Amino acid sequence: MEVPVNTQGKIHDKRRPLRMMLRLSVVVLSVVLLYSISYDILHSVSFIADERYLGLQFWICVFFIFEAILEWAISPDRKRALLPMIALVIVCVPYTSIIHHFQWHVSPVIYYILRVLPIVRLAAVFAVLWGVMEKNWVTGMFVTYIVILVILLYVLSLMFYVEEHSVNKMVYDYWQSLWYSVMQMNTCGSNISPVTSTGKVIGIVLSVAGLIMFPVFTVFFTRAFEKTRASSRPD
């Protein structure tokens, strides 16, 4: 009697190294993109004047789109993966390069948001990577939440610095912006008051993000405590 061979499973296993390589490449390029954005902001380089960044973001975004489509193409369930793939492609479009090419005029806030939008791909890939590497679902989700929290905090603190440092005398360097963002996210508040409308909106977003994200820590530690108690009970 012949044993049926699961060819689909074997093909899926062969594609796993390719998926891992693509996802790690996305992580590395996202870090490069985030570093480039941070360098321009902290050195007061104009968003539109930096041709080096525009070229860098364009090619990185092209790779992100290619990677998302390729992952969908080798997915064992293309129908289910279609909508996430379309969402990722929309996120990874190099909007700033398109705006610069056609010389459209947009507000600095919109330009900044479009500039950091491809970094959403980093959070998505990191969540998938931890889901693959970490067998404990609770621990994997906990680490993923921490990464998303740190990325969100850093991006919003940069945005707050962009909007406030030229008009708010209390935001004289990036570290003041980071301090404000940390204190706002944990809902303690700080002695820094935003002056611009965008800065005030960022403060609200930071507070809401903190209220949404921090309860995850309570859930994690409660689950870890229950697991420890259960393992220490005598049979």
PDB file of N, CA, C and O in Angstrom, residues 137-183:
ATOM      1  N   TRP A 137       2.396  31.632  21.582  1.00  0.00           N
ATOM      2  CA  TRP A 137       1.665  32.718  20.938  1.00  0.00           C
ATOM      3  C   TRP A 137       1.659  33.985  21.783  1.00  0.00           C
ATOM      4  O   TRP A 137       1.825  35.086  21.272  1.00  0.00           O
ATOM      5  N   VAL A 138       1.488  33.833  23.083  1.00  0.00           N
ATOM      6  CA  VAL A 138       1.416  35.002  23.973  1.00  0.00           C
ATOM      7  C   VAL A 138       2.743  35.755  23.965  1.00  0.00           C
ATOM      8  O   VAL A 138       2.794  36.977  23.842  1.00  0.00           O
ATOM      9  N   THR A 139       3.856  35.012  24.084  1.00  0.00           N
ATOM     10  CA  THR A 139       5.175  35.645  24.077  1.00  0.00           C
ATOM     11  C   THR A 139       5.452  36.312  22.736  1.00  0.00           C
ATOM     12  O   THR A 139       5.987  37.428  22.674  1.00  0.00           O
ATOM     13  N   GLY A 140       5.087  35.633  21.649  1.00  0.00           N
ATOM     14  CA  GLY A 140       5.294  36.205  20.326  1.00  0.00           C
ATOM     15  C   GLY A 140       4.532  37.500  20.139  1.00  0.00           C
ATOM     16  O   GLY A 140       5.066  38.484  19.623  1.00  0.00           O
ATOM     17  N   MET A 141       3.274  37.533  20.559  1.00  0.00           N
ATOM     18  CA  MET A 141       2.475  38.739  20.449  1.00  0.00           C
ATOM     19  C   MET A 141       3.018  39.849  21.338  1.00  0.00           C
ATOM     20  O   MET A 141       3.001  41.026  20.977  1.00  0.00           O
ATOM     21  N   PHE A 142       3.528  39.462  22.512  1.00  0.00           N
ATOM     22  CA  PHE A 142       4.083  40.454  23.434  1.00  0.00           C
ATOM     23  C   PHE A 142       5.279  41.175  22.803  1.00  0.00           C
ATOM     24  O   PHE A 142       5.367  42.405  22.823  1.00  0.00           O
ATOM     25  N   VAL A 143       6.198  40.398  22.224  1.00  0.00           N
ATOM     26  CA  VAL A 143       7.376  40.991  21.588  1.00  0.00           C
ATOM     27  C   VAL A 143       6.959  41.845  20.389  1.00  0.00           C
ATOM     28  O   VAL A 143       7.499  42.933  20.160  1.00  0.00           O
ATOM     29  N   THR A 144       5.997  41.364  19.621  1.00  0.00           N
ATOM     30  CA  THR A 144       5.508  42.129  18.476  1.00  0.00           C
ATOM     31  C   THR A 144       4.918  43.461  18.919  1.00  0.00           C
ATOM     32  O   THR A 144       5.173  44.506  18.304  1.00  0.00           O
ATOM     33  N   TYR A 145       4.149  43.450  19.995  1.00  0.00           N
ATOM     34  CA  TYR A 145       3.568  44.689  20.515  1.00  0.00           C
ATOM     35  C   TYR A 145       4.655  45.667  20.959  1.00  0.00           C
ATOM     36  O   TYR A 145       4.533  46.876  20.752  1.00  0.00           O
ATOM     37  N   ILE A 146       5.710  45.152  21.579  1.00  0.00           N
ATOM     38  CA  ILE A 146       6.805  46.021  22.021  1.00  0.00           C
ATOM     39  C   ILE A 146       7.456  46.703  20.824  1.00  0.00           C
ATOM     40  O   ILE A 146       7.726  47.913  20.838  1.00  0.00           O
ATOM     41  N   VAL A 147       7.710  45.927  19.764  1.00  0.00           N
ATOM     42  CA  VAL A 147       8.337  46.481  18.564  1.00  0.00           C
ATOM     43  C   VAL A 147       7.438  47.549  17.943  1.00  0.00           C
ATOM     44  O   VAL A 147       7.898  48.647  17.591  1.00  0.00           O
ATOM     45  N   ILE A 148       6.153  47.252  17.811  1.00  0.00           N
ATOM     46  CA  ILE A 148       5.217  48.226  17.241  1.00  0.00           C
ATOM     47  C   ILE A 148       5.145  49.475  18.112  1.00  0.00           C
ATOM     48  O   ILE A 148       5.106  50.609  17.604  1.00  0.00           O
ATOM     49  N   LEU A 149       5.160  49.284  19.426  1.00  0.00           N
ATOM     50  CA  LEU A 149       5.108  50.414  20.356  1.00  0.00           C
ATOM     51  C   LEU A 149       6.332  51.311  20.202  1.00  0.00           C
ATOM     52  O   LEU A 149       6.215  52.541  20.148  1.00  0.00           O
ATOM     53  N   VAL A 150       7.513  50.700  20.107  1.00  0.00           N
ATOM     54  CA  VAL A 150       8.754  51.473  19.972  1.00  0.00           C
ATOM     55  C   VAL A 150       8.781  52.223  18.643  1.00  0.00           C
ATOM     56  O   VAL A 150       9.149  53.408  18.587  1.00  0.00           O
ATOM     57  N   ILE A 151       8.385  51.546  17.556  1.00  0.00           N
ATOM     58  CA  ILE A 151       8.367  52.199  16.240  1.00  0.00           C
ATOM     59  C   ILE A 151       7.391  53.369  16.238  1.00  0.00           C
ATOM     60  O   ILE A 151       7.706  54.468  15.759  1.00  0.00           O
ATOM     61  N   LEU A 152       6.200  53.143  16.792  1.00  0.00           N
ATOM     62  CA  LEU A 152       5.188  54.199  16.850  1.00  0.00           C
ATOM     63  C   LEU A 152       5.677  55.384  17.674  1.00  0.00           C
ATOM     64  O   LEU A 152       5.519  56.551  17.271  1.00  0.00           O
ATOM     65  N   LEU A 153       6.280  55.105  18.821  1.00  0.00           N
ATOM     66  CA  LEU A 153       6.796  56.163  19.687  1.00  0.00           C
ATOM     67  C   LEU A 153       7.881  56.970  18.977  1.00  0.00           C
ATOM     68  O   LEU A 153       7.878  58.208  19.011  1.00  0.00           O
ATOM     69  N   TYR A 154       8.794  56.283  18.306  1.00  0.00           N
ATOM     70  CA  TYR A 154       9.907  56.961  17.636  1.00  0.00           C
ATOM     71  C   TYR A 154       9.414  57.821  16.470  1.00  0.00           C
ATOM     72  O   TYR A 154       9.819  58.977  16.327  1.00  0.00           O
ATOM     73  N   VAL A 155       8.532  57.271  15.652  1.00  0.00           N
ATOM     74  CA  VAL A 155       8.030  58.003  14.493  1.00  0.00           C
ATOM     75  C   VAL A 155       7.232  59.232  14.928  1.00  0.00           C
ATOM     76  O   VAL A 155       7.400  60.326  14.376  1.00  0.00           O
ATOM     77  N   LEU A 156       6.379  59.075  15.933  1.00  0.00           N
ATOM     78  CA  LEU A 156       5.587  60.215  16.409  1.00  0.00           C
ATOM     79  C   LEU A 156       6.456  61.269  17.093  1.00  0.00           C
ATOM     80  O   LEU A 156       6.185  62.467  16.982  1.00  0.00           O
ATOM     81  N   SER A 157       7.499  60.833  17.789  1.00  0.00           N
ATOM     82  CA  SER A 157       8.398  61.804  18.427  1.00  0.00           C
ATOM     83  C   SER A 157       9.157  62.609  17.372  1.00  0.00           C
ATOM     84  O   SER A 157       9.383  63.813  17.539  1.00  0.00           O
ATOM     85  N   LEU A 158       9.537  61.953  16.278  1.00  0.00           N
ATOM     86  CA  LEU A 158      10.181  62.684  15.180  1.00  0.00           C
ATOM     87  C   LEU A 158       9.208  63.689  14.559  1.00  0.00           C
ATOM     88  O   LEU A 158       9.581  64.830  14.262  1.00  0.00           O
ATOM     89  N   MET A 159       7.987  63.243  14.372  1.00  0.00           N
ATOM     90  CA  MET A 159       6.982  64.131  13.779  1.00  0.00           C
ATOM     91  C   MET A 159       6.696  65.317  14.692  1.00  0.00           C
ATOM     92  O   MET A 159       6.537  66.459  14.229  1.00  0.00           O
ATOM     93  N   PHE A 160       6.630  65.064  15.998  1.00  0.00           N
ATOM     94  CA  PHE A 160       6.417  66.150  16.956  1.00  0.00           C
ATOM     95  C   PHE A 160       7.579  67.144  16.907  1.00  0.00           C
ATOM     96  O   PHE A 160       7.369  68.353  16.952  1.00  0.00           O
ATOM     97  N   TYR A 161       8.797  66.631  16.773  1.00  0.00           N
ATOM     98  CA  TYR A 161       9.978  67.499  16.681  1.00  0.00           C
ATOM     99  C   TYR A 161       9.925  68.358  15.419  1.00  0.00           C
ATOM    100  O   TYR A 161      10.234  69.558  15.456  1.00  0.00           O
ATOM    101  N   VAL A 162       9.536  67.747  14.301  1.00  0.00           N
ATOM    102  CA  VAL A 162       9.441  68.486  13.039  1.00  0.00           C
ATOM    103  C   VAL A 162       8.480  69.655  13.174  1.00  0.00           C
ATOM    104  O   VAL A 162       8.764  70.780  12.718  1.00  0.00           O
ATOM    105  N   GLU A 163       7.349  69.429  13.822  1.00  0.00           N
ATOM    106  CA  GLU A 163       6.315  70.452  13.906  1.00  0.00           C
ATOM    107  C   GLU A 163       6.598  71.515  14.965  1.00  0.00           C
ATOM    108  O   GLU A 163       6.223  72.677  14.796  1.00  0.00           O
ATOM    109  N   GLU A 164       7.251  71.133  16.054  1.00  0.00           N
ATOM    110  CA  GLU A 164       7.330  72.023  17.216  1.00  0.00           C
ATOM    111  C   GLU A 164       8.671  72.741  17.393  1.00  0.00           C
ATOM    112  O   GLU A 164       8.706  73.818  17.990  1.00  0.00           O
ATOM    113  N   HIS A 165       9.762  72.154  16.902  1.00  0.00           N
ATOM    114  CA  HIS A 165      11.076  72.700  17.311  1.00  0.00           C
ATOM    115  C   HIS A 165      11.322  74.123  16.821  1.00  0.00           C
ATOM    116  O   HIS A 165      12.080  74.872  17.436  1.00  0.00           O
ATOM    117  N   SER A 166      10.671  74.528  15.722  1.00  0.00           N
ATOM    118  CA  SER A 166      10.912  75.871  15.189  1.00  0.00           C
ATOM    119  C   SER A 166      10.010  76.933  15.811  1.00  0.00           C
ATOM    120  O   SER A 166      10.283  78.139  15.681  1.00  0.00           O
ATOM    121  N   VAL A 167       8.950  76.506  16.507  1.00  0.00           N
ATOM    122  CA  VAL A 167       7.998  77.474  17.065  1.00  0.00           C
ATOM    123  C   VAL A 167       7.805  77.330  18.572  1.00  0.00           C
ATOM    124  O   VAL A 167       7.239  78.225  19.204  1.00  0.00           O
ATOM    125  N   ASN A 168       8.275  76.229  19.123  1.00  0.00           N
ATOM    126  CA  ASN A 168       8.088  75.969  20.547  1.00  0.00           C
ATOM    127  C   ASN A 168       9.450  76.021  21.240  1.00  0.00           C
ATOM    128  O   ASN A 168      10.307  75.164  21.008  1.00  0.00           O
ATOM    129  N   LYS A 169       9.651  77.010  22.094  1.00  0.00           N
ATOM    130  CA  LYS A 169      10.961  77.176  22.734  1.00  0.00           C
ATOM    131  C   LYS A 169      11.284  76.051  23.711  1.00  0.00           C
ATOM    132  O   LYS A 169      12.450  75.867  24.084  1.00  0.00           O
ATOM    133  N   MET A 170      10.284  75.270  24.119  1.00  0.00           N
ATOM    134  CA  MET A 170      10.526  74.160  25.035  1.00  0.00           C
ATOM    135  C   MET A 170      11.014  72.906  24.301  1.00  0.00           C
ATOM    136  O   MET A 170      11.520  71.984  24.920  1.00  0.00           O
ATOM    137  N   VAL A 171      10.851  72.889  22.981  1.00  0.00           N
ATOM    138  CA  VAL A 171      11.331  71.753  22.180  1.00  0.00           C
ATOM    139  C   VAL A 171      12.564  72.240  21.417  1.00  0.00           C
ATOM    140  O   VAL A 171      12.525  72.483  20.212  1.00  0.00           O
ATOM    141  N   TYR A 172      13.683  72.374  22.149  1.00  0.00           N
ATOM    142  CA  TYR A 172      14.903  72.907  21.540  1.00  0.00           C
ATOM    143  C   TYR A 172      15.797  71.821  20.957  1.00  0.00           C
ATOM    144  O   TYR A 172      16.770  72.122  20.267  1.00  0.00           O
ATOM    145  N   ASP A 173      15.517  70.550  21.247  1.00  0.00           N
ATOM    146  CA  ASP A 173      16.222  69.459  20.590  1.00  0.00           C
ATOM    147  C   ASP A 173      15.322  68.223  20.548  1.00  0.00           C
ATOM    148  O   ASP A 173      14.226  68.223  21.109  1.00  0.00           O
ATOM    149  N   TYR A 174      15.810  67.176  19.876  1.00  0.00           N
ATOM    150  CA  TYR A 174      14.977  65.991  19.705  1.00  0.00           C
ATOM    151  C   TYR A 174      14.688  65.302  21.030  1.00  0.00           C
ATOM    152  O   TYR A 174      13.616  64.722  21.214  1.00  0.00           O
ATOM    153  N   TRP A 175      15.625  65.346  21.979  1.00  0.00           N
ATOM    154  CA  TRP A 175      15.447  64.641  23.244  1.00  0.00           C
ATOM    155  C   TRP A 175      14.272  65.200  24.030  1.00  0.00           C
ATOM    156  O   TRP A 175      13.589  64.464  24.755  1.00  0.00           O
ATOM    157  N   GLN A 176      14.010  66.490  23.903  1.00  0.00           N
ATOM    158  CA  GLN A 176      12.815  67.059  24.540  1.00  0.00           C
ATOM    159  C   GLN A 176      11.539  66.514  23.904  1.00  0.00           C
ATOM    160  O   GLN A 176      10.555  66.238  24.585  1.00  0.00           O
ATOM    161  N   SER A 177      11.594  66.339  22.592  1.00  0.00           N
ATOM    162  CA  SER A 177      10.450  65.765  21.889  1.00  0.00           C
ATOM    163  C   SER A 177      10.232  64.309  22.308  1.00  0.00           C
ATOM    164  O   SER A 177       9.087  63.884  22.517  1.00  0.00           O
ATOM    165  N   LEU A 178      11.315  63.557  22.444  1.00  0.00           N
ATOM    166  CA  LEU A 178      11.205  62.160  22.870  1.00  0.00           C
ATOM    167  C   LEU A 178      10.661  62.078  24.295  1.00  0.00           C
ATOM    168  O   LEU A 178       9.818  61.223  24.605  1.00  0.00           O
ATOM    169  N   TRP A 179      11.144  62.969  25.172  1.00  0.00           N
ATOM    170  CA  TRP A 179      10.662  62.999  26.560  1.00  0.00           C
ATOM    171  C   TRP A 179       9.159  63.273  26.592  1.00  0.00           C
ATOM    172  O   TRP A 179       8.407  62.592  27.298  1.00  0.00           O
ATOM    173  N   TYR A 180       8.723  64.261  25.821  1.00  0.00           N
ATOM    174  CA  TYR A 180       7.292  64.574  25.762  1.00  0.00           C
ATOM    175  C   TYR A 180       6.492  63.369  25.277  1.00  0.00           C
ATOM    176  O   TYR A 180       5.438  63.029  25.838  1.00  0.00           O
ATOM    177  N   SER A 181       6.993  62.693  24.237  1.00  0.00           N
ATOM    178  CA  SER A 181       6.267  61.563  23.651  1.00  0.00           C
ATOM    179  C   SER A 181       6.151  60.404  24.625  1.00  0.00           C
ATOM    180  O   SER A 181       5.090  59.778  24.740  1.00  0.00           O
ATOM    181  N   VAL A 182       7.235  60.110  25.344  1.00  0.00           N
ATOM    182  CA  VAL A 182       7.210  59.021  26.321  1.00  0.00           C
ATOM    183  C   VAL A 182       6.218  59.324  27.438  1.00  0.00           C
ATOM    184  O   VAL A 182       5.391  58.477  27.810  1.00  0.00           O
ATOM    185  N   MET A 183       6.290  60.534  27.978  1.00  0.00           N
ATOM    186  CA  MET A 183       5.414  60.901  29.080  1.00  0.00           C
ATOM    187  C   MET A 183       3.951  60.972  28.641  1.00  0.00           C
ATOM    188  O   MET A 183       3.042  60.626  29.393  1.00  0.00           O
TER     189      MET A 183
END
